C-alpha cells in the first residue's frame, strides 16, 4: 500500500506562544530571543517581522536595525516546553506513534487512516483545527507519500497551510523549487551546487548520481534520492531512554562534604522526577565523580527491588559517595547521579511496605507542587544549602553547566 505521511510544524512557534499569552502582540512584528541591544540572535520572528527581512539566527542588533518597531521578548523555555508537550499530546490522539522533531514539529504515519477520517487530507485538517482550538496556535501541514516531500510541502504551505502532494506527483512538485528548500541542503551545499550550475531541485534530480557522489560522497546519494522524491525512512517514535542522569561541574573544585551531598540530593531529585514522569522504575544507581586532576570514576549499586523514590536514589548515591571520598582525598570537579536498568512502573503495591508507600505518596505530592510552582518551590532541608550558592529560577537552580541544569 502507498504510504501517506503527515508532517506538521507550528508557525513562528515561540512568538505564537507569547501571542497567546498576550493577545496585544498579535498582528505585530515580534521577536523572541532577547533585548534588541543584546548579543544573542533571533530565535523566532513573527511573520510580520519576517516582512522586514528578519529571520531565525539573525543577530538581534541587525534585527532591531532592520525593524526598529519590532517588539523584542526574552522568552522563557518552560512555557514553550509546556506548549510542545500539549501539541505532542494532541498528535498522540491521532496516531499512537508520532515522531517528534524538536519542539514544534512531528511526523505521523497516516497510512490506512482514510477510513477513519474520510481522507488523510481531512485528518490533517482536523489536527490543525484541534491545535487551533486547544492551543490557539497555527500549524502548517504537509501530506505526501514520504517524509522528505511531506516536510517540503508543510514548509511551502506556511503560514497556516495544508498542502497535499498526490502519489506520483512527488518529482513534479519538487522540480521547480530552489535547492535550498530540500532538507539536508545547507548554505554550503547550496553554494557548491549553485557553482555547478544547479539551482532547482529538478536540475539536481537529473544530475548523474556518479557526479553527485564524487562531489558529496555518501550524502550525494541521499541528495539524489530526495531530489527525486524518494525517501523510504520510516516514521519512528523516539527511542525510549535506557538511563536517566544529571551531573554538574562545580565552578570551583570542592572537598566540602555538605556541598557535595546537597548537590547530589538535588541532582538525584531531578533524576527521580524525570523517572516518575516517564512512568519508570530503576534497578541500578550510578554515582559519577570527576576529580581535580580530571580522573573520572563511576560507582554503581544494584538494588534488590526497583525504585523510583528520591530518598532511595539519594541514600544509595550517598553511600557510594561516602566510600569514594574515603578512598580519594582530591577535591571534586564534577558530580553526577544516574539510574539505569529501567522497567515500566506498573503498580507494585504487594512489594511495598507502608513506609515505602508513604515515601511514594510524598514524592508524587512533591512532583505535583513542582509542576505547578517550579522545581525549587519545595525543597528538602539538605538542598537549602544550594540556595546560597546557585542562582535560582522557577525551573530549578542554574547550575554551572547550563545544559545539565534541567
Ligand atoms: P522553527 O519551526 O524553525 O521556526 P518557527 O516555528 O519560529 O517558524 P516557522 O516554523 O513558522 O518557520 O523552529 C521552532 C522554534 O525553535 C522557534 O520558534 C524557536 C526555536 N528556534 C531557535 O531557538 N533557534 C533557531 O535558530 C531556530 C531555527 C528555531
Ligand atoms: Mg515552526
Short mmCIF file of C-alpha atoms and ligand atoms in Angstrom, two decimals:
data_model
loop_
_atom_site.label_atom_id
_atom_site.label_comp_id
_atom_site.label_asym_id
_atom_site.label_seq_id
_atom_site.Cartn_x
_atom_site.Cartn_y
_atom_site.Cartn_z
CA UNK A 1 0.00 0.00 0.00
CA UNK A 2 1.25 3.52 -0.84
CA UNK A 3 2.25 5.33 2.32
CA UNK A 4 0.71 8.62 3.48
CA UNK A 5 2.98 10.64 5.72
CA UNK A 6 1.94 13.82 7.53
CA UNK A 7 4.47 16.47 8.56
CA UNK A 8 3.34 19.18 10.98
CA UNK A 9 5.26 22.29 12.00
CA UNK A 10 3.87 25.07 14.19
CA UNK A 11 4.14 28.58 12.79
CA UNK A 12 6.50 31.06 14.45
CA UNK A 13 6.31 28.80 17.49
CA UNK A 14 7.98 30.76 20.32
CA UNK A 15 6.40 34.01 19.15
CA UNK A 16 2.96 32.44 18.78
CA UNK A 17 3.07 31.07 22.34
CA UNK A 18 3.84 34.62 23.54
CA UNK A 19 0.94 35.97 21.46
CA UNK A 20 -1.49 33.50 23.01
CA UNK A 21 -0.41 34.68 26.48
CA UNK A 22 -0.57 38.33 25.45
CA UNK A 23 -3.02 38.89 22.56
CA UNK A 24 -1.88 42.51 22.21
CA UNK A 25 1.18 41.13 20.42
CA UNK A 26 -0.94 39.60 17.65
CA UNK A 27 -0.50 41.01 14.14
CA UNK A 28 2.69 42.86 15.13
CA UNK A 29 6.36 42.37 14.36
CA UNK A 30 7.53 40.35 17.35
CA UNK A 31 10.89 38.71 18.00
CA UNK A 32 11.77 36.15 20.68
CA UNK A 33 15.47 35.98 21.51
CA UNK A 34 16.37 38.79 23.85
CA UNK A 35 16.84 42.53 24.17
CA UNK A 36 17.50 44.29 20.84
CA UNK A 37 20.87 45.54 22.09
CA UNK A 38 21.78 42.06 23.36
CA UNK A 39 24.46 39.77 21.99
CA UNK A 40 22.07 36.98 21.09
CA UNK A 41 20.27 36.04 17.90
CA UNK A 42 16.64 35.85 16.82
CA UNK A 43 15.11 32.52 17.90
CA UNK A 44 11.71 33.12 16.37
CA UNK A 45 10.23 36.01 14.38
CA UNK A 46 6.54 36.66 13.67
CA UNK A 47 5.54 36.70 10.02
CA UNK A 48 5.01 40.46 10.33
CA UNK A 49 8.66 40.76 11.42
CA UNK A 50 9.76 38.49 8.59
CA UNK A 51 8.31 41.00 6.12
CA UNK A 52 11.20 43.27 7.22
CA UNK A 53 13.75 40.55 6.44
CA UNK A 54 14.08 39.23 10.00
CA UNK A 55 14.71 35.52 10.45
CA UNK A 56 15.94 32.98 12.99
CA UNK A 57 19.67 33.13 13.61
CA UNK A 58 20.00 36.84 12.74
CA UNK A 59 21.87 38.92 15.34
CA UNK A 60 19.39 40.90 17.46
CA UNK A 61 21.23 44.14 16.73
CA UNK A 62 20.72 43.60 12.97
CA UNK A 63 17.07 42.73 13.59
CA UNK A 64 16.45 45.94 15.53
CA UNK A 65 18.16 47.98 12.84
CA UNK A 66 16.00 46.45 10.08
CA UNK A 67 12.81 46.70 12.11
CA UNK A 68 13.16 49.20 14.99
CA UNK A 69 9.45 49.00 15.81
CA UNK A 70 9.63 45.24 16.49
CA UNK A 71 8.76 44.08 19.99
CA UNK A 72 11.63 42.09 21.47
CA UNK A 73 10.91 39.40 24.06
CA UNK A 74 13.41 37.46 26.12
CA UNK A 75 11.32 34.31 26.05
CA UNK A 76 11.03 31.53 28.58
CA UNK A 77 11.80 27.96 27.69
CA UNK A 78 9.46 26.20 30.19
CA UNK A 79 6.48 27.89 28.54
CA UNK A 80 7.50 26.57 25.13
CA UNK A 81 8.18 23.13 26.50
CA UNK A 82 4.69 23.00 28.04
CA UNK A 83 3.09 24.10 24.77
CA UNK A 84 5.19 21.49 22.96
CA UNK A 85 4.01 18.74 25.30
CA UNK A 86 0.39 19.72 24.76
CA UNK A 87 0.99 19.75 21.00
CA UNK A 88 2.50 16.25 21.11
CA UNK A 89 -0.40 15.02 23.27
CA UNK A 90 -2.88 16.14 20.59
CA UNK A 91 -0.86 14.30 17.92
CA UNK A 92 -0.83 11.15 20.04
CA UNK A 93 -4.65 11.15 19.81
CA UNK A 94 -4.33 10.78 16.04
CA UNK A 95 -1.55 8.22 15.86
CA UNK A 96 -0.06 6.06 18.58
CA UNK A 97 3.46 6.60 17.26
CA UNK A 98 4.17 10.20 16.28
CA UNK A 99 7.83 11.05 15.66
CA UNK A 100 8.65 14.41 17.26
CA UNK A 101 11.46 16.51 15.78
CA UNK A 102 12.40 19.22 18.20
CA UNK A 103 9.64 21.08 19.99
CA UNK A 104 7.21 22.18 17.30
CA UNK A 105 7.50 19.59 14.59
CA UNK A 106 6.49 15.96 14.05
CA UNK A 107 5.82 13.24 11.52
CA UNK A 108 2.82 10.93 11.61
CA UNK A 109 2.30 7.84 9.51
CA UNK A 110 -1.33 8.12 8.36
CA UNK A 111 -1.27 5.11 6.01
CA UNK A 112 -4.64 3.37 6.20
CA UNK A 113 -6.26 6.12 8.29
CA UNK A 114 -8.51 7.23 5.40
CA UNK A 115 -11.33 5.01 6.57
CA UNK A 116 -11.44 6.74 9.97
CA UNK A 117 -11.34 10.35 8.80
CA UNK A 118 -12.75 10.14 5.28
CA UNK A 119 -9.37 11.09 3.79
CA UNK A 120 -5.87 11.86 5.03
CA UNK A 121 -6.50 15.44 3.95
CA UNK A 122 -9.46 15.60 6.33
CA UNK A 123 -7.39 14.03 9.08
CA UNK A 124 -4.74 16.72 8.58
CA UNK A 125 -7.40 19.45 8.68
CA UNK A 126 -8.75 18.01 11.92
CA UNK A 127 -5.29 18.02 13.51
CA UNK A 128 -4.86 21.69 12.55
CA UNK A 129 -8.27 22.52 13.99
CA UNK A 130 -7.56 20.86 17.33
CA UNK A 131 -4.23 22.65 17.65
CA UNK A 132 -6.01 25.92 16.93
CA UNK A 133 -8.90 25.25 19.33
CA UNK A 134 -6.87 23.88 22.21
CA UNK A 135 -3.58 25.77 21.97
CA UNK A 136 -4.56 28.83 19.94
CA UNK A 137 -1.62 28.10 17.60
CA UNK A 138 -1.41 27.86 13.80
CA UNK A 139 0.15 24.75 12.33
CA UNK A 140 1.26 24.09 8.77
CA UNK A 141 0.82 20.59 7.46
CA UNK A 142 2.20 18.66 4.51
CA UNK A 143 0.89 15.30 3.33
CA UNK A 144 2.82 13.08 0.90
CA UNK A 145 4.00 9.55 0.25
CA UNK A 146 7.29 10.07 2.10
CA UNK A 147 8.89 12.16 4.81
CA UNK A 148 11.02 14.47 2.70
CA UNK A 149 8.17 15.51 0.38
CA UNK A 150 5.75 15.94 3.31
CA UNK A 151 8.26 18.22 5.03
CA UNK A 152 8.85 20.35 1.95
CA UNK A 153 5.07 20.58 1.48
CA UNK A 154 4.39 21.81 5.03
CA UNK A 155 7.18 24.38 4.74
CA UNK A 156 5.81 25.60 1.42
CA UNK A 157 2.28 25.90 2.80
CA UNK A 158 3.30 28.24 5.67
CA UNK A 159 1.74 30.03 7.40
CA UNK A 160 -1.41 28.20 8.50
CA UNK A 161 -1.31 25.98 5.40
CA UNK A 162 -2.26 22.48 4.39
CA UNK A 163 -0.73 21.04 1.24
CA UNK A 164 -1.09 17.52 -0.07
CA UNK A 165 1.11 16.08 -2.80
CA UNK A 166 -0.66 13.27 -4.64
CA UNK A 167 1.10 9.94 -5.08
CA UNK A 168 3.10 10.01 -8.31
CA UNK A 169 3.48 13.79 -8.30
CA UNK A 170 6.47 13.99 -5.94
CA UNK A 171 9.05 14.80 -8.64
CA UNK A 172 6.98 17.37 -10.47
CA UNK A 173 6.09 19.02 -7.15
CA UNK A 174 9.73 19.37 -6.13
CA UNK A 175 11.22 20.17 -9.55
CA UNK A 176 10.64 23.96 -9.76
CA UNK A 177 11.71 24.68 -6.15
CA UNK A 178 15.11 26.17 -5.34
CA UNK A 179 17.54 23.57 -3.94
CA UNK A 180 17.66 25.32 -0.54
CA UNK A 181 14.10 24.04 0.09
CA UNK A 182 15.33 20.44 0.16
CA UNK A 183 16.04 19.19 3.71
CA UNK A 184 19.73 18.36 4.03
CA UNK A 185 20.92 21.21 1.82
CA UNK A 186 22.57 23.82 4.00
CA UNK A 187 24.23 27.04 2.94
CA UNK A 188 27.49 25.33 1.99
CA UNK A 189 25.96 22.61 -0.19
CA UNK A 190 23.69 25.18 -1.77
CA UNK A 191 26.67 27.32 -2.77
CA UNK A 192 28.59 24.36 -4.15
CA UNK A 193 25.61 23.19 -6.19
CA UNK A 194 24.97 26.72 -7.47
CA UNK A 195 28.63 26.77 -8.51
CA UNK A 196 27.93 23.63 -10.56
CA UNK A 197 25.02 25.38 -12.25
CA UNK A 198 22.37 23.54 -10.24
CA UNK A 199 19.71 25.90 -8.89
CA UNK A 200 16.45 23.96 -8.74
CA UNK A 201 15.57 20.59 -7.24
CA UNK A 202 14.61 19.47 -10.76
CA UNK A 203 18.14 20.22 -12.00
CA UNK A 204 19.55 18.36 -9.02
CA UNK A 205 17.30 15.35 -9.70
CA UNK A 206 18.79 14.82 -13.17
CA UNK A 207 22.41 15.25 -12.14
CA UNK A 208 24.20 11.91 -12.66
CA UNK A 209 24.47 10.00 -9.41
CA UNK A 210 28.19 9.37 -10.02
CA UNK A 211 28.83 13.14 -10.24
CA UNK A 212 26.90 13.79 -7.03
CA UNK A 213 28.82 11.06 -5.25
CA UNK A 214 32.16 12.38 -6.41
CA UNK A 215 31.30 15.85 -5.08
CA UNK A 216 29.47 14.95 -1.87
CA UNK A 217 30.45 11.37 -1.05
CA UNK A 218 27.76 9.22 0.58
CA UNK A 219 25.41 12.16 1.11
CA UNK A 220 25.39 12.64 -2.69
CA UNK A 221 23.26 9.52 -2.90
CA UNK A 222 20.78 10.87 -0.34
CA UNK A 223 20.57 14.17 -2.25
CA UNK A 224 19.83 12.23 -5.43
CA UNK A 225 17.03 10.23 -3.82
CA UNK A 226 15.48 13.22 -2.03
CA UNK A 227 15.58 15.37 -5.18
CA UNK A 228 13.66 12.61 -6.94
CA UNK A 229 11.08 12.44 -4.17
CA UNK A 230 12.33 9.06 -2.98
CA UNK A 231 12.65 8.55 0.77
CA UNK A 232 11.91 5.23 2.44
CA UNK A 233 12.68 6.33 6.02
CA UNK A 234 10.00 5.11 8.41
CA UNK A 235 8.18 7.30 10.92
CA UNK A 236 9.82 6.20 14.14
CA UNK A 237 8.86 7.09 17.69
CA UNK A 238 11.85 8.27 19.73
CA UNK A 239 13.90 5.53 21.32
CA UNK A 240 12.93 5.04 24.93
CA UNK A 241 15.54 6.07 27.46
CA UNK A 242 17.84 3.36 28.79
CA UNK A 243 19.13 5.55 31.59
CA UNK A 244 18.48 8.96 33.12
CA UNK A 245 21.22 11.05 34.70
CA UNK A 246 22.10 14.55 35.80
CA UNK A 247 25.54 15.94 36.50
CA UNK A 248 27.17 19.26 37.11
CA UNK A 249 30.63 20.76 37.22
CA UNK A 250 31.33 23.00 40.22
CA UNK A 251 32.56 26.49 39.45
CA UNK A 252 35.42 25.72 41.84
CA UNK A 253 36.72 22.25 42.79
CA UNK A 254 35.39 21.31 46.20
CA UNK A 255 36.10 18.94 49.06
CA UNK A 256 33.17 20.20 51.11
CA UNK A 257 31.13 17.13 52.01
CA UNK A 258 27.93 19.02 52.78
CA UNK A 259 28.03 20.80 49.44
CA UNK A 260 28.69 17.50 47.66
CA UNK A 261 25.79 15.84 49.45
CA UNK A 262 23.42 18.77 48.87
CA UNK A 263 24.26 18.77 45.16
CA UNK A 264 23.86 15.01 44.99
CA UNK A 265 20.46 15.30 46.66
CA UNK A 266 19.36 18.00 44.22
CA UNK A 267 20.57 16.13 41.12
CA UNK A 268 19.00 12.93 42.48
CA UNK A 269 15.65 14.67 42.90
CA UNK A 270 15.81 15.84 39.30
CA UNK A 271 16.56 12.29 38.18
CA UNK A 272 13.71 10.95 40.35
CA UNK A 273 11.21 13.47 38.98
CA UNK A 274 12.19 12.56 35.41
CA UNK A 275 11.97 8.84 36.18
CA UNK A 276 8.45 9.17 37.62
CA UNK A 277 7.36 11.45 34.81
CA UNK A 278 8.32 8.70 32.36
CA UNK A 279 6.42 6.14 34.41
CA UNK A 280 9.58 4.09 35.06
CA UNK A 281 11.38 2.48 37.98
CA UNK A 282 15.11 1.74 38.17
CA UNK A 283 17.22 -1.09 39.50
CA UNK A 284 20.70 0.47 39.24
CA UNK A 285 22.01 3.71 40.70
CA UNK A 286 25.30 5.16 39.48
CA UNK A 287 27.44 7.87 41.02
CA UNK A 288 29.90 9.76 38.86
CA UNK A 289 32.78 11.86 40.17
CA UNK A 290 35.48 13.75 38.36
CA UNK A 291 38.39 14.84 40.50
CA UNK A 292 40.52 17.96 40.21
CA UNK A 293 43.05 16.11 38.05
CA UNK A 294 40.24 15.01 35.67
CA UNK A 295 40.30 11.37 36.78
CA UNK A 296 36.70 10.23 36.40
CA UNK A 297 35.12 7.35 38.28
CA UNK A 298 31.68 5.78 38.20
CA UNK A 299 30.37 3.59 41.03
CA UNK A 300 27.25 1.53 40.62
CA UNK A 301 24.89 -0.15 43.06
CA UNK A 302 22.21 -2.66 42.11
CA UNK A 303 19.11 -2.60 44.31
CA UNK A 304 17.25 -5.70 45.38
CA UNK A 305 13.98 -4.06 44.31
CA UNK A 306 13.33 -1.45 41.65
CA UNK A 307 12.75 2.07 42.93
CA UNK A 308 11.52 5.47 41.82
CA UNK A 309 11.84 7.39 45.08
CA UNK A 310 14.08 10.39 45.67
CA UNK A 311 15.04 9.00 49.06
CA UNK A 312 16.33 5.68 47.71
CA UNK A 313 18.20 7.38 44.87
CA UNK A 314 19.85 9.74 47.34
CA UNK A 315 20.58 7.16 50.04
CA UNK A 316 22.22 4.87 47.52
CA UNK A 317 24.15 7.71 45.89
CA UNK A 318 25.26 8.95 49.28
CA UNK A 319 26.54 5.52 50.25
CA UNK A 320 28.58 5.37 47.07
CA UNK A 321 29.85 8.90 47.63
CA UNK A 322 30.98 8.16 51.17
CA UNK A 323 33.00 5.17 50.03
CA UNK A 324 34.56 7.11 47.16
CA UNK A 325 35.55 10.04 49.37
CA UNK A 326 37.33 7.86 51.90
CA UNK A 327 39.47 6.41 49.12
CA UNK A 328 40.35 9.58 47.30
CA UNK A 329 41.13 12.85 49.00
CA UNK A 330 41.37 15.11 45.95
CA UNK A 331 38.77 17.86 45.57
CA UNK A 332 35.84 17.11 43.27
CA UNK A 333 35.33 18.88 39.99
CA UNK A 334 32.12 17.23 38.80
CA UNK A 335 29.40 15.18 40.44
CA UNK A 336 26.61 13.25 38.79
CA UNK A 337 23.99 10.65 39.56
CA UNK A 338 22.06 8.38 37.27
CA UNK A 339 19.64 5.48 37.20
CA UNK A 340 19.55 2.57 34.76
CA UNK A 341 18.02 -0.89 34.23
CA UNK A 342 14.68 0.81 33.86
CA UNK A 343 11.36 -1.01 33.89
CA UNK A 344 7.81 0.18 33.32
CA UNK A 345 6.47 1.41 36.61
CA UNK A 346 3.19 -0.52 36.89
CA UNK A 347 1.93 -0.84 40.44
CA UNK A 348 3.99 -2.88 42.81
CA UNK A 349 1.85 -2.48 45.89
CA UNK A 350 2.38 -6.02 47.04
CA UNK A 351 6.06 -5.29 47.34
CA UNK A 352 5.70 -2.01 49.14
CA UNK A 353 5.84 -1.83 52.86
CA UNK A 354 3.96 1.07 54.38
CA UNK A 355 6.98 3.36 54.79
CA UNK A 356 7.81 2.89 51.11
CA UNK A 357 4.20 3.63 50.31
CA UNK A 358 4.36 6.87 52.32
CA UNK A 359 7.56 7.80 50.52
CA UNK A 360 5.91 7.20 47.18
CA UNK A 361 2.94 9.38 48.10
CA UNK A 362 5.28 12.11 49.27
CA UNK A 363 7.31 12.04 46.04
CA UNK A 364 4.16 12.31 43.96
CA UNK A 365 2.78 15.17 46.03
CA UNK A 366 6.10 17.00 45.60
CA UNK A 367 6.05 16.32 41.84
CA UNK A 368 2.59 17.90 41.61
CA UNK A 369 3.63 21.01 43.54
CA UNK A 370 6.78 21.38 41.45
CA UNK A 371 4.89 21.01 38.22
CA UNK A 372 2.64 23.85 39.26
CA UNK A 373 5.05 26.20 41.03
CA UNK A 374 8.54 25.32 39.79
CA UNK A 375 11.20 22.91 40.97
CA UNK A 376 12.57 24.96 43.85
CA UNK A 377 9.09 25.82 45.21
CA UNK A 378 9.51 22.92 47.59
CA UNK A 379 12.83 21.70 48.90
CA UNK A 380 14.27 19.14 51.18
CA UNK A 381 16.31 20.59 54.03
CA UNK A 382 19.52 19.25 52.59
CA UNK A 383 19.36 21.18 49.33
CA UNK A 384 18.64 24.53 51.04
CA UNK A 385 22.39 24.98 51.25
CA UNK A 386 22.42 25.36 47.47
CA UNK A 387 20.22 28.46 47.76
CA UNK A 388 23.25 30.44 48.86
CA UNK A 389 25.41 29.21 46.02
CA UNK A 390 23.38 28.94 42.85
CA UNK A 391 21.06 31.47 41.26
CA UNK A 392 17.52 30.20 41.19
CA UNK A 393 14.83 30.27 38.55
CA UNK A 394 11.32 28.84 38.77
CA UNK A 395 12.75 25.99 36.76
CA UNK A 396 15.37 25.00 39.31
CA UNK A 397 18.87 26.07 40.22
CA UNK A 398 21.00 27.41 37.45
CA UNK A 399 23.98 25.14 37.92
CA UNK A 400 27.37 25.80 36.44
CA UNK A 401 26.77 23.61 33.39
CA UNK A 402 23.61 25.14 31.96
CA UNK A 403 22.61 22.29 29.68
CA UNK A 404 22.53 19.99 32.65
CA UNK A 405 20.54 22.20 34.97
CA UNK A 406 17.34 20.56 33.76
P1 LIG B 1 11.11 26.64 13.52
O1 LIG B 1 9.92 25.74 13.30
O2 LIG B 1 12.27 26.50 12.60
O3 LIG B 1 10.66 28.17 13.42
P2 LIG B 1 9.32 28.87 13.86
O4 LIG B 1 8.34 27.89 14.41
O5 LIG B 1 9.65 30.04 14.74
O6 LIG B 1 8.78 29.47 12.50
P3 LIG B 1 8.15 28.67 11.25
O7 LIG B 1 8.10 27.24 11.58
O8 LIG B 1 6.78 29.28 11.07
O9 LIG B 1 9.04 28.99 10.10
O10 LIG B 1 11.64 26.48 14.98
C1 LIG B 1 10.77 26.25 16.08
C2 LIG B 1 11.24 27.02 17.29
O11 LIG B 1 12.57 26.64 17.62
C3 LIG B 1 11.27 28.51 17.09
O12 LIG B 1 10.01 29.14 17.36
C4 LIG B 1 12.34 28.95 18.02
C5 LIG B 1 13.29 27.77 18.11
N1 LIG B 1 14.47 28.06 17.29
C6 LIG B 1 15.58 28.62 17.91
O13 LIG B 1 15.57 28.82 19.12
N2 LIG B 1 16.66 28.94 17.14
C7 LIG B 1 16.69 28.74 15.78
O14 LIG B 1 17.69 29.05 15.12
C8 LIG B 1 15.53 28.15 15.16
C9 LIG B 1 15.52 27.91 13.68
C10 LIG B 1 14.46 27.83 15.95
MG1 LIG B 2 7.88 26.10 13.38
#
